[in-house]
Short mmCIF file of C-alpha atoms in Angstrom, two decimals:
data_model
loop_
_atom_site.label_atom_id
_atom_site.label_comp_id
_atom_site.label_asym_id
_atom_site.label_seq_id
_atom_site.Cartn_x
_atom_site.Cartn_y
_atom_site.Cartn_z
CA UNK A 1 3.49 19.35 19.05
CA UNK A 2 1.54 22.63 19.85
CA UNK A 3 -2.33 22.03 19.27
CA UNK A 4 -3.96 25.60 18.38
CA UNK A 5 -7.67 25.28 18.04
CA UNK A 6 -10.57 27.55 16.49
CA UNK A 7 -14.19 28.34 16.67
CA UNK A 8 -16.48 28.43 14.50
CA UNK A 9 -15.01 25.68 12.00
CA UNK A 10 -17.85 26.93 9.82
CA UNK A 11 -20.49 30.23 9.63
CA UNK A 12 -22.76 31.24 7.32
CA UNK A 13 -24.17 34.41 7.98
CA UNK A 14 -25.97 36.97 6.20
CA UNK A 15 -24.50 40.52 4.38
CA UNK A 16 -24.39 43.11 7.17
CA UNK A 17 -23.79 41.48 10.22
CA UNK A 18 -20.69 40.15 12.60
CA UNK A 19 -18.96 37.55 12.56
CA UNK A 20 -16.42 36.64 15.37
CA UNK A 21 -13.64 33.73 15.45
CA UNK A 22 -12.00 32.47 18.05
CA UNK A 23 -8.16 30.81 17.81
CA UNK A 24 -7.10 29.28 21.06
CA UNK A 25 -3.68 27.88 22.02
CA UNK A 26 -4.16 24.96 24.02
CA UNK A 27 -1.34 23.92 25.70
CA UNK A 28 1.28 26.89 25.12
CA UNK A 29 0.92 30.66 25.88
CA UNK A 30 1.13 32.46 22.89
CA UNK A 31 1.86 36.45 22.72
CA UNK A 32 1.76 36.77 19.11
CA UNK A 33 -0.83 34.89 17.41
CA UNK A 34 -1.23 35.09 13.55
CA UNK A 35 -3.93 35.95 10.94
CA UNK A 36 -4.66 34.68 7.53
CA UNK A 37 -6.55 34.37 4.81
CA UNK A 38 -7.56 32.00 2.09
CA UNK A 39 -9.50 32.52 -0.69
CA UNK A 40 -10.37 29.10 -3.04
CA UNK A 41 -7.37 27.49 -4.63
CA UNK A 42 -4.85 30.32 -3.48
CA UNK A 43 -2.57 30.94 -1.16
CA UNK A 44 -1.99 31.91 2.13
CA UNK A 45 -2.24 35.63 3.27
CA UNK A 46 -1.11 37.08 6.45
CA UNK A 47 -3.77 39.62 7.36
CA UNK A 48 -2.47 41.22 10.86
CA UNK A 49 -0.78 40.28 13.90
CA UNK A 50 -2.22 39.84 17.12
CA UNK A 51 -0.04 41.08 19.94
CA UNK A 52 -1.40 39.92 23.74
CA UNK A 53 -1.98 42.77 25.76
CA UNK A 54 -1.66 45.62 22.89
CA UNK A 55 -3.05 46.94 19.29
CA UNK A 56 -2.76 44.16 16.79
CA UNK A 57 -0.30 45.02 13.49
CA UNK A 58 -2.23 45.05 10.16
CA UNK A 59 -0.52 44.26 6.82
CA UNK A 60 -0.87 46.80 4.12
CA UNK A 61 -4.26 46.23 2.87
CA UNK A 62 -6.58 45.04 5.50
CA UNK A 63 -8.98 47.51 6.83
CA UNK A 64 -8.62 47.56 10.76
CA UNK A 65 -11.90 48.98 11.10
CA UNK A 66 -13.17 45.95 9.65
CA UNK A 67 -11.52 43.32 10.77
CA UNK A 68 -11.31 43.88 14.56
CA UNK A 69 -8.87 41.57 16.50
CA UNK A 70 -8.67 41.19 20.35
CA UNK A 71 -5.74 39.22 21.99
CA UNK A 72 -7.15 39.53 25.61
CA UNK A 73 -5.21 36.94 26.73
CA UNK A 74 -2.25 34.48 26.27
CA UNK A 75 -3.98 31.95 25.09
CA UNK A 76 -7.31 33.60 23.20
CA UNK A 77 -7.11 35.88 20.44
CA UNK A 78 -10.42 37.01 18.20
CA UNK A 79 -11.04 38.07 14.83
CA UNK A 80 -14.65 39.49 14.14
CA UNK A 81 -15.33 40.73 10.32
CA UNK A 82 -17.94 42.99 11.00
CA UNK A 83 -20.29 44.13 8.25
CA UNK A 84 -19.23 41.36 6.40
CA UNK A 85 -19.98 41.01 3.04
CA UNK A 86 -19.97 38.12 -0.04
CA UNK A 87 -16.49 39.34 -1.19
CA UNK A 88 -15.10 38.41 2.76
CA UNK A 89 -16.06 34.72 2.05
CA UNK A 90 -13.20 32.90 2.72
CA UNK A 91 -10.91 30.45 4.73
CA UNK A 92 -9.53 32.01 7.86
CA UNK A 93 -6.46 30.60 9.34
CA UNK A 94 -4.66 31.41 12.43
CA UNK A 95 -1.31 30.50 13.94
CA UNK A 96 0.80 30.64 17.10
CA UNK A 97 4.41 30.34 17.87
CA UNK A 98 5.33 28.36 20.61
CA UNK A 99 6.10 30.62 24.09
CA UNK A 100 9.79 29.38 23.67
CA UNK A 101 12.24 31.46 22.31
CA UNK A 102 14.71 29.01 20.41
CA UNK A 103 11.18 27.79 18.78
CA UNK A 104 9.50 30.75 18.10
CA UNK A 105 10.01 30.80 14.57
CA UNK A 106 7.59 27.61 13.81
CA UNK A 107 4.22 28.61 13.60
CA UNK A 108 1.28 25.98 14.30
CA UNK A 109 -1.62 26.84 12.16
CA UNK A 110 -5.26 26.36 13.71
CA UNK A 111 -7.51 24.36 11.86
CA UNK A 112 -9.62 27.36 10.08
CA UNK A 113 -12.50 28.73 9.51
CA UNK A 114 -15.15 28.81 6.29
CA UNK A 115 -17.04 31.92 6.30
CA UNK A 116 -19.87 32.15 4.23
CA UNK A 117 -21.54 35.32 3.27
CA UNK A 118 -25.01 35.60 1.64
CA UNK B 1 8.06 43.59 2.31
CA UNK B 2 9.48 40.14 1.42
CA UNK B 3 7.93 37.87 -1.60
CA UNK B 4 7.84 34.48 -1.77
CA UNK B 5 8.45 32.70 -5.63
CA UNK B 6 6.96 29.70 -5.74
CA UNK B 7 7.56 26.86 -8.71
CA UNK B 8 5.76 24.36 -10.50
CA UNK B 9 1.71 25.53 -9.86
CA UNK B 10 1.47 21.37 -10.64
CA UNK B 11 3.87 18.66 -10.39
CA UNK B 12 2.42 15.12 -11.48
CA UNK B 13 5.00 12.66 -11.10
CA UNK B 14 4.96 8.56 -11.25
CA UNK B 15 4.58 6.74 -7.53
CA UNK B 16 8.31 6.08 -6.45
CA UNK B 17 9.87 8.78 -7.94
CA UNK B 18 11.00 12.20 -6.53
CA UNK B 19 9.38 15.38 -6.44
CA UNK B 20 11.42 18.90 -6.36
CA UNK B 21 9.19 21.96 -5.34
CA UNK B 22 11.64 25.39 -5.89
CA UNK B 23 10.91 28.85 -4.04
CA UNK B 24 12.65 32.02 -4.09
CA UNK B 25 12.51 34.86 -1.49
CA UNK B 26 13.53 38.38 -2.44
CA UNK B 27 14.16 39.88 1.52
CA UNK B 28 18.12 39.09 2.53
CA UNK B 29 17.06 39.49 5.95
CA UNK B 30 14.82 36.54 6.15
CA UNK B 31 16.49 33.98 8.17
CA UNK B 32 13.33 31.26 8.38
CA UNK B 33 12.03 29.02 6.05
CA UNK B 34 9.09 26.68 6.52
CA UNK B 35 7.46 24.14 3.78
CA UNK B 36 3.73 23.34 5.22
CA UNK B 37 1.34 20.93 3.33
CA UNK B 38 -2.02 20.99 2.86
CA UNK B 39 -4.74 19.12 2.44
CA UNK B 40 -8.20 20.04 0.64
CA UNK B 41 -9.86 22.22 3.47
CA UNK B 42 -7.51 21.28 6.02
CA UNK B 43 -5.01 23.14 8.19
CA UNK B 44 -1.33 23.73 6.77
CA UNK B 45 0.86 21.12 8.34
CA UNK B 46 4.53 22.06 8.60
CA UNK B 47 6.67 19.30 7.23
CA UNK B 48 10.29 20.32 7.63
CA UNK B 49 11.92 24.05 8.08
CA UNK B 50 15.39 25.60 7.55
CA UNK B 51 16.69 28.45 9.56
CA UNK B 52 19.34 30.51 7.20
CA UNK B 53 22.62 29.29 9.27
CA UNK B 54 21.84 25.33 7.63
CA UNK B 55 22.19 24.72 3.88
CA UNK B 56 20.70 21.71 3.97
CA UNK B 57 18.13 19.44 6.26
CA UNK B 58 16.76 16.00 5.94
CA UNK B 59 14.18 14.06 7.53
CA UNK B 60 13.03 10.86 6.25
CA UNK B 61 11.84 11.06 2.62
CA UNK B 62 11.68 14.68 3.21
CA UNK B 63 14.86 17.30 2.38
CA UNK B 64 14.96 21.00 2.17
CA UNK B 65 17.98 22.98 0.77
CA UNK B 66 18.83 26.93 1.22
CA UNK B 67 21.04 29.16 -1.07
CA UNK B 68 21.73 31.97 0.81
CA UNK B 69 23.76 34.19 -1.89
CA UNK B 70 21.07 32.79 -4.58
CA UNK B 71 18.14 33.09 -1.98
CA UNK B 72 16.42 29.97 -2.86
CA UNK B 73 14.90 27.01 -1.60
CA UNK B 74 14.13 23.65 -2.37
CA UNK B 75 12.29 20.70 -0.50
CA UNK B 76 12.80 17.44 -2.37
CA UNK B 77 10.62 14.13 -1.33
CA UNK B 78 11.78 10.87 -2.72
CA UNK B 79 10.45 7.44 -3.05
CA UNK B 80 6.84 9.86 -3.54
CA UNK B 81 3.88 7.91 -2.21
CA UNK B 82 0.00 8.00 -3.05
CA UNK B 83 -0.54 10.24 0.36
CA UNK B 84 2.04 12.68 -1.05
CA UNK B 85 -0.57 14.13 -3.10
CA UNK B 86 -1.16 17.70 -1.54
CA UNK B 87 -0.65 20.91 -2.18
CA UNK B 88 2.61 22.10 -0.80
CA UNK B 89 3.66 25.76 0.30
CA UNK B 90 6.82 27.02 0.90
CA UNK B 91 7.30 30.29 3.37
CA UNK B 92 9.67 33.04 4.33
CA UNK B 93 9.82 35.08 7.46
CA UNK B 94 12.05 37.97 8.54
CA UNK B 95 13.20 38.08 11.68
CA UNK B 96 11.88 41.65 12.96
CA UNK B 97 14.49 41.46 16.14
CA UNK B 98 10.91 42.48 18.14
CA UNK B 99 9.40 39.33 18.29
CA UNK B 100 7.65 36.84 16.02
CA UNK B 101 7.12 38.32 12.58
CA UNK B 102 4.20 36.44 9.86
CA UNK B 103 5.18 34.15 7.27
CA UNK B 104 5.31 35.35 3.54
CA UNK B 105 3.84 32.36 1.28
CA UNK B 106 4.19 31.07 -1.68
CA UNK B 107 1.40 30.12 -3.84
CA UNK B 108 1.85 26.76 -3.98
CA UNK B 109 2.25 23.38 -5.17
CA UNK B 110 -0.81 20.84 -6.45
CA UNK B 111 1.58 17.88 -5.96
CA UNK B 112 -0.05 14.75 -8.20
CA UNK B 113 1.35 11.37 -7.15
CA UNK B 114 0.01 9.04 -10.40
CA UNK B 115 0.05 5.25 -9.12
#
C-alpha cells in the first residue's frame, strides 16, 4: 500500500516558539494531503487541507495564521504551529490519497507527530 | 458540515465471539466510508471501506454494512481475537466533485477482547 511518512515523530519545545512538521508521500504523488489532530483519548480532527501548488483549506475553527501549511510539492507538505503554546499539545496526523483517481477516496494516514509544549 | 455518530465508547466482549461497532452520518451526500483502527500512539490503519453504491463488504473476519435511506454503518468482526483489542473509528467523507475532500470521524471504539 501507499507508505506516507512524517518528521519529527516527537518535539518538545518551549511556549513561544515554532514548530514545523513534515508529511512526505513516499512512493505516490499526492495533491491533496490531509491534516489532523488528536488530543489524548479522542478522536480524530481534520484541521485543513493542503492543496499542492495553492492556499491550503482550513476547517471552521483553526486559525490559519497559526497553523501555517506549505504543500510545495507533490510529495512534501508542512505544518508549522508557530507560537505554540501548552493548549497545542497534541498528536498530529496527516494523510494522503493515492494520485489515482478510482482510489482517491482511501486516505493513508502518516505515522504522527507528539508535540509537546512547555 | 457532515457528523459522524459513533456507538459503543467500549465494547468488551469474550475471545471468539463477534464484535458490532454502529456509526451514523448525518450528510446524504457522503458517498465514502472508511473504518481505521488504532493502536495506542500509533497511526490509524484502515481496515475495510464502503463506497455508498455497495450495501455490504466482507473481508476475512472483517464486514462492513451501509444503509443508505437510514444512513448508517456497521463493521462487524467475528471469531474476535486477543490482537483485536484497539480502538476502532469509523469515517465519512463527502465527495466535494473538486477533488479529495477530509474524512469526518467518529469518536471511537475502545474494543476489549477478554481471553
Amino acid at each position: 500500500g501507499a507508505v506516507v511518512s512524517q518528521h519529527p515523530s516527537w518535539v518538545i519545545c518551549k511556549s513561544g516558539t515554532s514548530v514545523k512538521i513534515e508529511c512526505r508521500s513516499l512512493d505516490f504523488q499526492a495533491t491533496t494531503m490531509f491534516w489532523y489532530r488528536q488530543f489524548p483519548k479522542q478522536s480524530l480532527m481534520l484541521m485543513a487541507t493542503s492543496n499542492e501548488g495553492s492556499k491550503a483549506t482550513y476547517e471552521q475553527g483553526v486559525e490559519k495564521d497559526k497553523f501555517l501549511i506549505n504543500h510545495a510539492s507533490l510529495t512534501l507538505s508542512t505544518l508549522t504551529v508557530t507560537s505554540a503554546h501548552p493548549e497545542d499539545s497534541s498528536f498530529y496526523i496527516c494523510s494522503a490519497p493515492p494520485g489515482l483517481t478510482v482510489l482517491r477516496d482511501t486516505q493513508y494516514f502518516g505515522p504522527g507527530t507528539r508535540l509537546t509544549v512547555l | 458540515g457532515e457528523n459522524v455518530e459513533q456507538h459503543p465508547s467500549t465494547l468488551s466482549v469474550q475471545e471468539g465471539d463477534s464484535a458490532v461497532i454502529k456509526c451514523t452520518y448525518s450528510d446524504s451526500a457522503s458517498n465514502y466510508f472508511p473504518w481505521y483502527k488504532q493502536e495506542l500512539g500509533k497511526r490509524p490503519q484502515l481496515i475495510i471501506d464502503i463506497r455508498s453504491n455497495v450495501g455490504e463488504k466482507k473481508d476475512q473476519r472483517i464486514a462492513v454494512t451501509l444503509n443508505k435511506t437510514a444512513k448508517h454503518f456497521s463493521l462487524h468482526i467475528t471469531e474476535t481475537q486477543p490482537e483485536d483489542s484497539a480502538v476502532y473509528f469509523c469515517a465519512a467523507r463527502s465527495w466535494g466533485g473538486g477533488g479529495a475532500d477530509g474524512l469526518t470521524f467518529g469518536k471511537g471504539t475502545h474494543l476489549i477482547i477478554q481471553p
